[in-house]
Amino acid sequence: MMGLMPREETRTTTPPPVRSSAAHDAGKPGGASTRVWTMRLLVLGIVLSALNLRPTITSLGALLEEVRDGLGMSGSVAGLLTSVPPLCFAAFGVMAPRLARRFTAGAVVCAGMAAIATGLIVRPYVGGTAGFLAGSALALMGIAVSNVLMPVIVKHWFPDRVGSMTGLYSMALALGTALAAAVTVPLTDALGGSWQTGLALWAGLAVAAVLPWLPFVRGRVTPPGAGEEAEAARTGGDGPAQAREPQVAATAEHAREEAPRLRMTRSRTAWALAVFFGLQATAAYITMGWMAQIFRDAGVPAGTAGLLLAVTMVMGVPLAFVIPRLATRLPHQGPIVLALGVCGLAGYAGLYLAPAAGAWAWAVLLGIANCAFPLALTMVGMRARTGPGVARLSAFAQSTGYLISIPGPLLVGVLYQHSGGWGLPIALMSALMIPQMAVGFLAGRDRTVEDEAAR
């Protein structure tokens, strides 16, 4: 698969990728074959992991009414469920860089997939609302650490293919989102109609995602990026290996010392990227939670409204592969941010003026606007030069961003309930798109957080 992807230039200076012990054997007999299979296994792990990062949420949305009835859950608690995912992403995502430095990123993602599988199996059967929330939180914890570390792994192993691999990962994520929303109810009906079975069946996909990461669990326990610079030093000279050993030790020690000195709160680019991430997440959660209801209130049949939402989510599958690759070829990603924002504003205007008459057009436009997510992930990999920089920026941008996104869906619900219509909620969505475009334009400038966070 990787042989079919053209090499790309990214706008940041990146050291050579870290090699696993298998990759170090590439120069030995059979080593090249081992290296190829290692990379193929890694790509498979990235794709399967991405497929698992949203079914926990969207499968619940498809069966929310049945879950409420089965658990006797109040309307307020059910409404709170819409804010639990970003809250967990913010709370647990900050742990990811520290865990990766202690156990390696591959080991943490492997554990994250196991946590998703366990949470999905446990939550339907433990009984009671508290147990259901605890099982959901366990699965969301696995999603949170994997969310943060995926850009790190892409930068770490594919520094010259950041756009292609981010696009592949984002495309798989969008596919998993749409797949869970589309087939959970039919599969539940086919398996006897039990909502417990309908939710638990997605654990099988998470179990499958654990397997490709098992060979990456046992590796050198070093901070992200330390191995990169050590490897670069080890292979960078023409002299004997013994003469380069002090340089290897020095560069590895430099990498270990570099990470604590990076303070993301000092970087304007990091803040711009965090706010951009938060506002695009707000728009995405509002769309997933309320767009179908907007169409239904406009007279669109329930089945058609669900299909329109699926169209919006499916738009991310092809565009999530195209947009990151385009972004890595531009010195400034601001024009892409503005184009996506204009699509979002047009979609909101359509929902306000003619929600039923142009429903399919508005669904497509909002689906294009939601592709700000893969763009944000791509910029995380481009706005840092080193492995430690990517890890810290990813954790900061995603954790801060998900905190920002928590009030949005709840506020839309409050405005809808008190105004009795969708005028004020749509006005809020449109208003939030303006600062999203502004901070996204700033985050797209060609600079790195290392130059700002170390000042």
Coordinates of C-alpha atoms in Angstrom, one line a residue:
M1 CA 0.0 0.0 0.0
M2 CA 2.7 2.4 0.9
G3 CA 4.5 1.9 -2.4
L4 CA 1.5 3.4 -4.1
M5 CA 1.7 6.7 -2.2
P6 CA 3.9 9.4 -3.7
R7 CA 6.4 10.9 -1.4
E8 CA 5.5 14.4 -0.1
E9 CA 7.4 17.3 1.3
T10 CA 6.2 18.6 4.6
R11 CA 7.0 22.2 5.7
T12 CA 8.8 21.2 8.9
T13 CA 12.3 19.8 9.4
T14 CA 11.9 16.2 10.5
P15 CA 14.6 13.7 11.6
P16 CA 14.6 10.2 10.2
P17 CA 11.9 7.9 11.6
V18 CA 12.5 5.7 14.5
R19 CA 13.1 2.1 13.6
S20 CA 11.9 -0.8 15.6
S21 CA 14.3 -3.7 16.3
A22 CA 12.9 -5.4 13.2
A23 CA 13.6 -2.3 11.2
H24 CA 17.2 -2.2 12.4
D25 CA 17.7 -5.6 10.8
A26 CA 17.0 -4.2 7.3
G27 CA 20.6 -4.5 6.3
K28 CA 20.8 -8.2 7.4
P29 CA 19.7 -11.1 5.3
G30 CA 15.9 -11.1 5.2
G31 CA 15.9 -7.7 7.0
A32 CA 14.4 -5.8 4.1
S33 CA 11.5 -8.2 4.0
T34 CA 11.0 -7.8 7.8
R35 CA 11.0 -4.1 7.4
V36 CA 8.3 -4.2 4.7
W37 CA 6.1 -6.4 6.8
T38 CA 6.7 -4.2 9.8
M39 CA 5.5 -1.1 8.0
R40 CA 2.5 -3.0 6.5
L41 CA 1.5 -4.2 10.0
L42 CA 1.8 -0.6 11.3
V43 CA -0.4 0.7 8.5
L44 CA -3.0 -2.0 9.3
G45 CA -2.8 -1.0 13.0
I46 CA -3.4 2.7 12.2
V47 CA -6.4 1.9 10.0
L48 CA -8.0 -0.5 12.4
S49 CA -7.5 1.9 15.3
A50 CA -9.0 4.8 13.4
L51 CA -12.1 2.6 12.7
N52 CA -12.6 2.2 16.4
L53 CA -12.4 5.9 17.5
R54 CA -16.1 6.8 17.0
P55 CA -18.4 3.7 17.0
T56 CA -18.5 3.9 20.8
I57 CA -20.3 7.2 20.4
T58 CA -22.3 6.8 17.2
S59 CA -23.6 3.3 18.1
L60 CA -25.0 4.7 21.3
G61 CA -26.7 7.6 19.4
A62 CA -28.4 5.1 17.2
L63 CA -29.9 3.2 20.2
L64 CA -30.2 6.0 22.7
E65 CA -34.0 5.7 23.1
E66 CA -33.7 2.0 23.8
V67 CA -30.9 2.5 26.2
R68 CA -32.9 5.2 28.1
D69 CA -35.9 2.9 28.4
G70 CA -33.8 -0.1 29.4
L71 CA -31.9 1.7 32.1
G72 CA -34.6 4.1 33.2
M73 CA -32.4 7.0 32.4
S74 CA -33.7 10.5 32.9
G75 CA -33.8 13.0 30.0
S76 CA -31.2 15.2 31.7
V77 CA -28.8 12.4 32.1
A78 CA -29.3 11.3 28.5
G79 CA -28.6 14.9 27.4
L80 CA -25.5 14.9 29.5
L81 CA -24.2 11.9 27.5
T82 CA -23.6 14.2 24.6
S83 CA -21.0 16.0 26.5
V84 CA -19.3 13.0 28.1
P85 CA -17.1 12.1 25.1
P86 CA -15.3 15.5 24.8
L87 CA -15.0 15.7 28.6
C88 CA -13.3 12.3 28.6
F89 CA -11.1 13.2 25.7
A90 CA -9.9 16.3 27.5
A91 CA -9.4 14.6 30.8
F92 CA -7.6 11.5 29.6
G93 CA -5.8 12.9 26.5
V94 CA -3.3 14.9 28.6
M95 CA -2.0 11.6 30.0
A96 CA -1.0 10.2 26.5
P97 CA 2.5 11.9 26.1
R98 CA 3.6 10.8 29.6
L99 CA 2.4 7.2 29.0
A100 CA 4.1 7.1 25.6
R101 CA 7.4 8.2 27.1
R102 CA 7.1 5.5 29.7
F103 CA 5.8 2.6 27.6
T104 CA 6.1 3.7 23.9
A105 CA 3.3 5.0 21.8
G106 CA 2.6 1.6 20.2
A107 CA 2.1 0.0 23.6
V108 CA -0.3 2.8 24.7
V109 CA -2.4 2.6 21.6
C110 CA -2.5 -1.2 22.0
A111 CA -3.7 -0.7 25.6
G112 CA -6.2 1.9 24.4
M113 CA -7.8 -0.5 21.9
A114 CA -8.0 -3.1 24.7
A115 CA -9.7 -0.5 26.9
I116 CA -12.2 0.2 24.1
A117 CA -13.0 -3.5 23.7
T118 CA -13.4 -4.0 27.5
G119 CA -15.6 -0.9 27.9
L120 CA -17.9 -1.9 25.0
I121 CA -18.3 -5.4 26.4
V122 CA -18.9 -4.3 30.0
R123 CA -21.2 -1.2 29.7
P124 CA -24.4 -2.9 28.4
Y125 CA -24.4 -5.7 31.0
V126 CA -23.2 -4.2 34.3
G127 CA -26.7 -2.8 35.1
G128 CA -27.7 0.7 36.1
T129 CA -26.9 4.1 34.7
A130 CA -23.7 4.5 36.8
G131 CA -22.2 1.2 35.5
F132 CA -23.1 2.2 32.0
L133 CA -21.4 5.5 32.4
A134 CA -18.3 3.8 33.9
G135 CA -18.0 1.4 31.0
S136 CA -18.4 4.2 28.5
A137 CA -15.7 6.2 30.3
L138 CA -13.3 3.2 30.1
A139 CA -13.9 3.0 26.3
L140 CA -13.6 6.8 25.9
M141 CA -10.3 6.7 27.8
G142 CA -8.9 4.3 25.3
I143 CA -10.2 6.6 22.5
A144 CA -8.7 9.7 24.1
V145 CA -5.1 8.4 24.3
S146 CA -5.3 7.0 20.8
N147 CA -6.6 10.3 19.5
V148 CA -3.6 12.1 20.8
L149 CA -1.0 9.6 19.8
M150 CA -2.0 8.9 16.2
P151 CA -0.5 12.1 14.9
V152 CA 2.7 11.3 16.9
I153 CA 2.9 7.8 15.4
V154 CA 2.4 9.2 11.9
K155 CA 5.1 11.8 12.4
H156 CA 7.4 9.2 14.0
W157 CA 7.2 6.5 11.4
F158 CA 6.1 8.4 8.2
P159 CA 7.8 11.9 8.4
D160 CA 7.7 12.2 4.6
R161 CA 4.1 11.0 4.3
V162 CA 2.3 13.0 7.0
G163 CA -0.4 14.1 4.6
S164 CA -1.0 10.7 3.1
M165 CA -1.1 8.8 6.4
T166 CA -3.1 11.4 8.2
G167 CA -5.6 11.2 5.3
L168 CA -5.7 7.4 5.5
Y169 CA -6.2 7.6 9.2
S170 CA -8.9 10.3 9.0
M171 CA -10.7 8.5 6.2
A172 CA -10.9 5.3 8.3
L173 CA -12.1 7.3 11.2
A174 CA -14.9 8.9 9.1
L175 CA -15.8 5.5 7.7
G176 CA -16.1 4.0 11.2
T177 CA -18.3 6.9 12.3
A178 CA -20.7 6.5 9.4
L179 CA -20.6 2.7 9.6
A180 CA -21.7 2.6 13.2
A181 CA -24.4 5.1 12.7
A182 CA -25.8 3.2 9.6
V183 CA -25.7 -0.4 10.6
T184 CA -26.1 -0.6 14.4
V185 CA -29.9 -0.6 14.3
P186 CA -30.2 -3.2 11.4
L187 CA -27.6 -5.4 13.1
T188 CA -29.4 -5.1 16.4
D189 CA -32.7 -6.1 14.8
A190 CA -31.0 -9.0 13.0
L191 CA -29.5 -10.3 16.3
G192 CA -32.8 -10.4 18.2
G193 CA -33.5 -6.7 18.9
S194 CA -31.5 -6.5 22.2
W195 CA -29.8 -3.1 22.6
Q196 CA -27.2 -4.7 24.8
T197 CA -26.1 -7.0 21.9
G198 CA -26.3 -4.0 19.5
L199 CA -23.8 -2.0 21.6
A200 CA -21.5 -4.9 22.6
L201 CA -21.0 -6.2 19.0
W202 CA -18.6 -3.3 18.3
A203 CA -16.2 -4.7 20.8
G204 CA -15.2 -7.3 18.2
L205 CA -13.8 -4.6 15.9
A206 CA -11.7 -3.2 18.9
V207 CA -10.3 -6.7 19.6
A208 CA -9.2 -6.9 16.0
A209 CA -7.4 -3.6 16.4
V210 CA -5.4 -4.9 19.4
L211 CA -3.6 -7.6 17.3
P212 CA -1.5 -5.5 14.9
W213 CA 0.0 -3.5 17.8
L214 CA 1.2 -6.4 19.8
P215 CA 4.6 -6.6 18.1
F216 CA 5.1 -2.9 18.9
V217 CA 4.4 -3.3 22.6
R218 CA 7.9 -4.4 23.5
G219 CA 10.3 -1.7 22.4
R220 CA 12.9 0.7 23.7
V221 CA 11.3 2.8 26.5
T222 CA 12.5 6.3 25.4
P223 CA 10.7 9.6 25.0
P224 CA 9.1 10.1 21.6
G225 CA 11.7 11.6 19.3
A226 CA 14.8 10.5 21.3
G227 CA 15.2 7.4 19.2
E228 CA 14.8 9.5 16.0
E229 CA 17.7 11.8 16.8
A230 CA 19.8 8.9 18.1
E231 CA 19.2 7.0 14.9
A232 CA 20.0 10.0 12.8
A233 CA 23.3 10.4 14.7
R234 CA 24.0 6.7 14.5
T235 CA 23.7 6.6 10.7
G236 CA 24.6 10.2 9.8
G237 CA 28.4 10.0 9.5
D238 CA 31.0 8.2 7.4
G239 CA 33.3 7.2 10.3
P240 CA 33.3 4.0 12.3
A241 CA 30.4 3.3 14.7
Q242 CA 32.7 3.7 17.7
A243 CA 33.5 7.2 16.7
R244 CA 29.8 8.1 16.5
E245 CA 28.8 6.7 19.9
P246 CA 29.4 9.9 21.9
Q247 CA 27.3 11.8 19.3
V248 CA 24.5 9.2 19.7
A249 CA 24.5 9.6 23.5
A250 CA 24.5 13.4 23.2
T251 CA 21.6 13.6 20.8
A252 CA 19.5 11.1 22.7
E253 CA 20.2 13.1 25.9
H254 CA 19.3 16.3 24.1
A255 CA 16.0 14.8 23.1
R256 CA 15.2 13.7 26.6
E257 CA 16.0 17.2 27.9
E258 CA 14.2 19.0 25.2
A259 CA 10.6 17.8 26.0
P260 CA 10.3 19.4 29.5
R261 CA 11.4 22.8 28.1
L262 CA 8.5 23.0 25.6
R263 CA 5.6 24.9 27.2
M264 CA 2.7 25.0 24.8
T265 CA 1.1 27.8 26.7
R266 CA 3.8 30.1 25.5
S267 CA 3.1 29.4 21.8
R268 CA 0.6 31.5 19.9
T269 CA 0.5 28.8 17.2
A270 CA -0.4 26.1 19.8
W271 CA -3.2 28.2 21.2
A272 CA -4.5 29.0 17.7
L273 CA -4.5 25.3 16.9
A274 CA -6.2 24.4 20.2
V275 CA -9.0 26.9 19.7
F276 CA -9.4 25.8 16.1
F277 CA -9.6 22.2 17.2
G278 CA -12.2 23.1 19.8
L279 CA -14.4 25.1 17.5
Q280 CA -14.4 22.5 14.7
A281 CA -15.2 19.8 17.3
T282 CA -18.1 21.9 18.6
A283 CA -19.5 22.2 15.1
A284 CA -19.1 18.4 14.6
Y285 CA -20.8 17.4 17.8
I286 CA -23.7 19.9 17.1
T287 CA -24.1 18.4 13.6
M288 CA -24.1 14.8 14.8
G289 CA -26.4 15.6 17.7
W290 CA -28.9 18.0 16.2
M291 CA -28.9 18.1 12.4
A292 CA -31.3 15.2 12.0
Q293 CA -33.8 16.9 14.3
I294 CA -33.5 20.2 12.4
F295 CA -34.6 18.3 9.2
R296 CA -37.4 16.5 11.0
D297 CA -38.8 19.7 12.4
A298 CA -38.8 21.0 8.9
G299 CA -41.0 18.2 7.7
V300 CA -38.4 15.8 6.4
P301 CA -39.3 12.1 7.2
A302 CA -37.3 10.5 10.1
G303 CA -35.7 7.9 7.8
T304 CA -34.7 10.6 5.3
A305 CA -33.3 12.8 8.1
G306 CA -31.1 9.9 9.3
L307 CA -29.9 9.3 5.7
L308 CA -29.0 13.0 5.4
L309 CA -26.9 12.8 8.6
A310 CA -25.2 9.7 7.1
V311 CA -24.4 11.6 4.0
T312 CA -22.8 14.4 6.0
M313 CA -20.6 11.9 7.8
V314 CA -19.7 9.9 4.7
M315 CA -18.4 13.1 3.0
G316 CA -15.5 12.8 5.3
V317 CA -14.3 9.5 3.8
P318 CA -12.9 10.8 0.5
L319 CA -12.2 14.3 1.6
A320 CA -10.3 13.2 4.7
F321 CA -7.8 11.6 2.3
V322 CA -7.5 14.5 -0.1
I323 CA -7.4 17.5 2.2
P324 CA -4.4 16.4 4.4
R325 CA -2.3 15.7 1.2
L326 CA -3.2 19.0 -0.2
A327 CA -2.4 20.7 3.1
T328 CA 1.2 19.3 3.2
R329 CA 1.9 20.8 -0.2
L330 CA 1.0 24.4 0.8
P331 CA 3.2 26.7 2.8
H332 CA 0.1 28.1 4.5
Q333 CA -3.0 26.1 5.2
G334 CA -5.2 29.1 5.9
P335 CA -6.9 29.1 2.4
I336 CA -8.2 25.6 3.1
V337 CA -9.5 26.7 6.5
L338 CA -11.4 29.6 4.9
A339 CA -12.8 27.4 2.1
L340 CA -14.2 24.9 4.6
G341 CA -15.6 27.7 6.7
V342 CA -17.4 29.2 3.7
C343 CA -19.0 25.8 3.1
G344 CA -20.1 25.7 6.7
L345 CA -21.7 29.1 6.6
A346 CA -23.5 28.3 3.4
G347 CA -24.8 25.1 4.9
Y348 CA -26.1 26.9 8.0
A349 CA -27.7 29.6 5.8
G350 CA -29.5 26.9 3.9
L351 CA -30.7 25.2 7.1
Y352 CA -32.2 28.5 8.2
L353 CA -33.8 29.6 4.9
A354 CA -34.9 26.4 3.2
P355 CA -34.1 23.3 5.4
A356 CA -36.3 20.9 3.6
A357 CA -36.1 22.2 0.0
G358 CA -32.3 22.1 -0.2
A359 CA -31.7 19.4 2.4
W360 CA -29.3 17.3 0.3
A361 CA -27.2 20.3 -0.6
W362 CA -26.9 21.5 3.0
A363 CA -25.9 18.0 4.1
V364 CA -23.1 17.9 1.6
L365 CA -21.9 21.4 2.5
L366 CA -21.8 20.6 6.2
G367 CA -20.0 17.4 5.5
I368 CA -17.3 19.3 3.7
A369 CA -17.1 21.8 6.6
N370 CA -16.6 18.9 9.0
C371 CA -13.4 18.0 7.2
A372 CA -11.7 20.6 9.4
F373 CA -11.0 17.7 11.7
P374 CA -8.4 15.9 9.4
L375 CA -7.0 19.3 8.6
A376 CA -6.4 20.0 12.3
L377 CA -4.7 16.7 12.7
T378 CA -2.5 17.4 9.8
M379 CA -1.5 20.8 11.1
V380 CA -0.6 19.2 14.5
G381 CA 2.1 17.1 12.6
M382 CA 3.3 20.2 10.6
R383 CA 3.5 22.7 13.4
A384 CA 6.2 20.8 15.3
R385 CA 9.6 19.7 14.2
T386 CA 10.3 16.9 16.7
G387 CA 8.6 13.9 18.2
P388 CA 8.4 15.5 21.7
G389 CA 6.9 18.6 20.0
V390 CA 4.3 16.7 18.2
A391 CA 3.3 14.7 21.3
R392 CA 3.0 17.8 23.5
L393 CA 1.2 19.8 20.8
S394 CA -1.2 17.0 20.1
A395 CA -2.1 16.6 23.8
F396 CA -2.4 20.3 24.3
A397 CA -4.5 21.0 21.2
Q398 CA -6.9 18.1 21.6
S399 CA -7.3 18.3 25.4
T400 CA -7.9 22.1 25.3
G401 CA -10.0 21.8 22.2
Y402 CA -12.3 19.2 23.6
L403 CA -12.8 21.3 26.8
I404 CA -13.8 24.1 24.5
S405 CA -16.3 21.9 22.7
I406 CA -18.2 20.7 25.8
P407 CA -20.8 23.5 26.1
G408 CA -21.7 23.7 22.4
P409 CA -24.2 20.9 22.0
L410 CA -25.8 21.6 25.4
L411 CA -26.2 25.3 24.6
V412 CA -27.9 24.5 21.3
G413 CA -30.4 22.3 23.1
V414 CA -31.1 25.1 25.7
L415 CA -31.6 27.7 22.9
Y416 CA -33.9 25.3 21.0
Q417 CA -36.0 24.5 24.0
H418 CA -36.5 28.1 25.1
S419 CA -36.9 29.7 21.7
G420 CA -39.1 27.0 20.3
G421 CA -37.3 27.0 17.0
W422 CA -34.0 26.7 15.2
G423 CA -33.3 30.4 14.4
L424 CA -31.2 31.1 17.5
P425 CA -29.3 27.8 17.5
I426 CA -28.4 28.2 13.8
A427 CA -27.3 31.8 14.5
L428 CA -25.0 30.5 17.2
M429 CA -23.5 27.9 14.9
S430 CA -22.9 30.5 12.2
A431 CA -21.3 32.9 14.8
L432 CA -18.9 30.2 16.0
M433 CA -17.7 29.6 12.4
I434 CA -16.2 33.1 12.2
P435 CA -13.6 32.7 15.0
Q436 CA -13.0 29.1 13.8
M437 CA -11.9 30.5 10.4
A438 CA -9.8 33.2 12.1
V439 CA -7.8 31.0 14.5
G440 CA -7.5 28.3 11.8
F441 CA -5.9 30.8 9.5
L442 CA -3.4 31.8 12.2
A443 CA -2.7 28.1 13.0
G444 CA -2.0 27.5 9.3
R445 CA 1.0 29.8 9.2
D446 CA 4.4 28.2 8.4
R447 CA 6.0 28.1 11.8
T448 CA 6.7 25.5 14.6
V449 CA 5.9 25.5 18.3
E450 CA 9.5 24.7 19.2
D451 CA 10.4 28.2 18.1
E452 CA 7.7 29.7 20.3
A453 CA 7.3 27.4 23.3
A454 CA 11.0 27.4 24.2
R455 CA 11.3 31.2 24.5

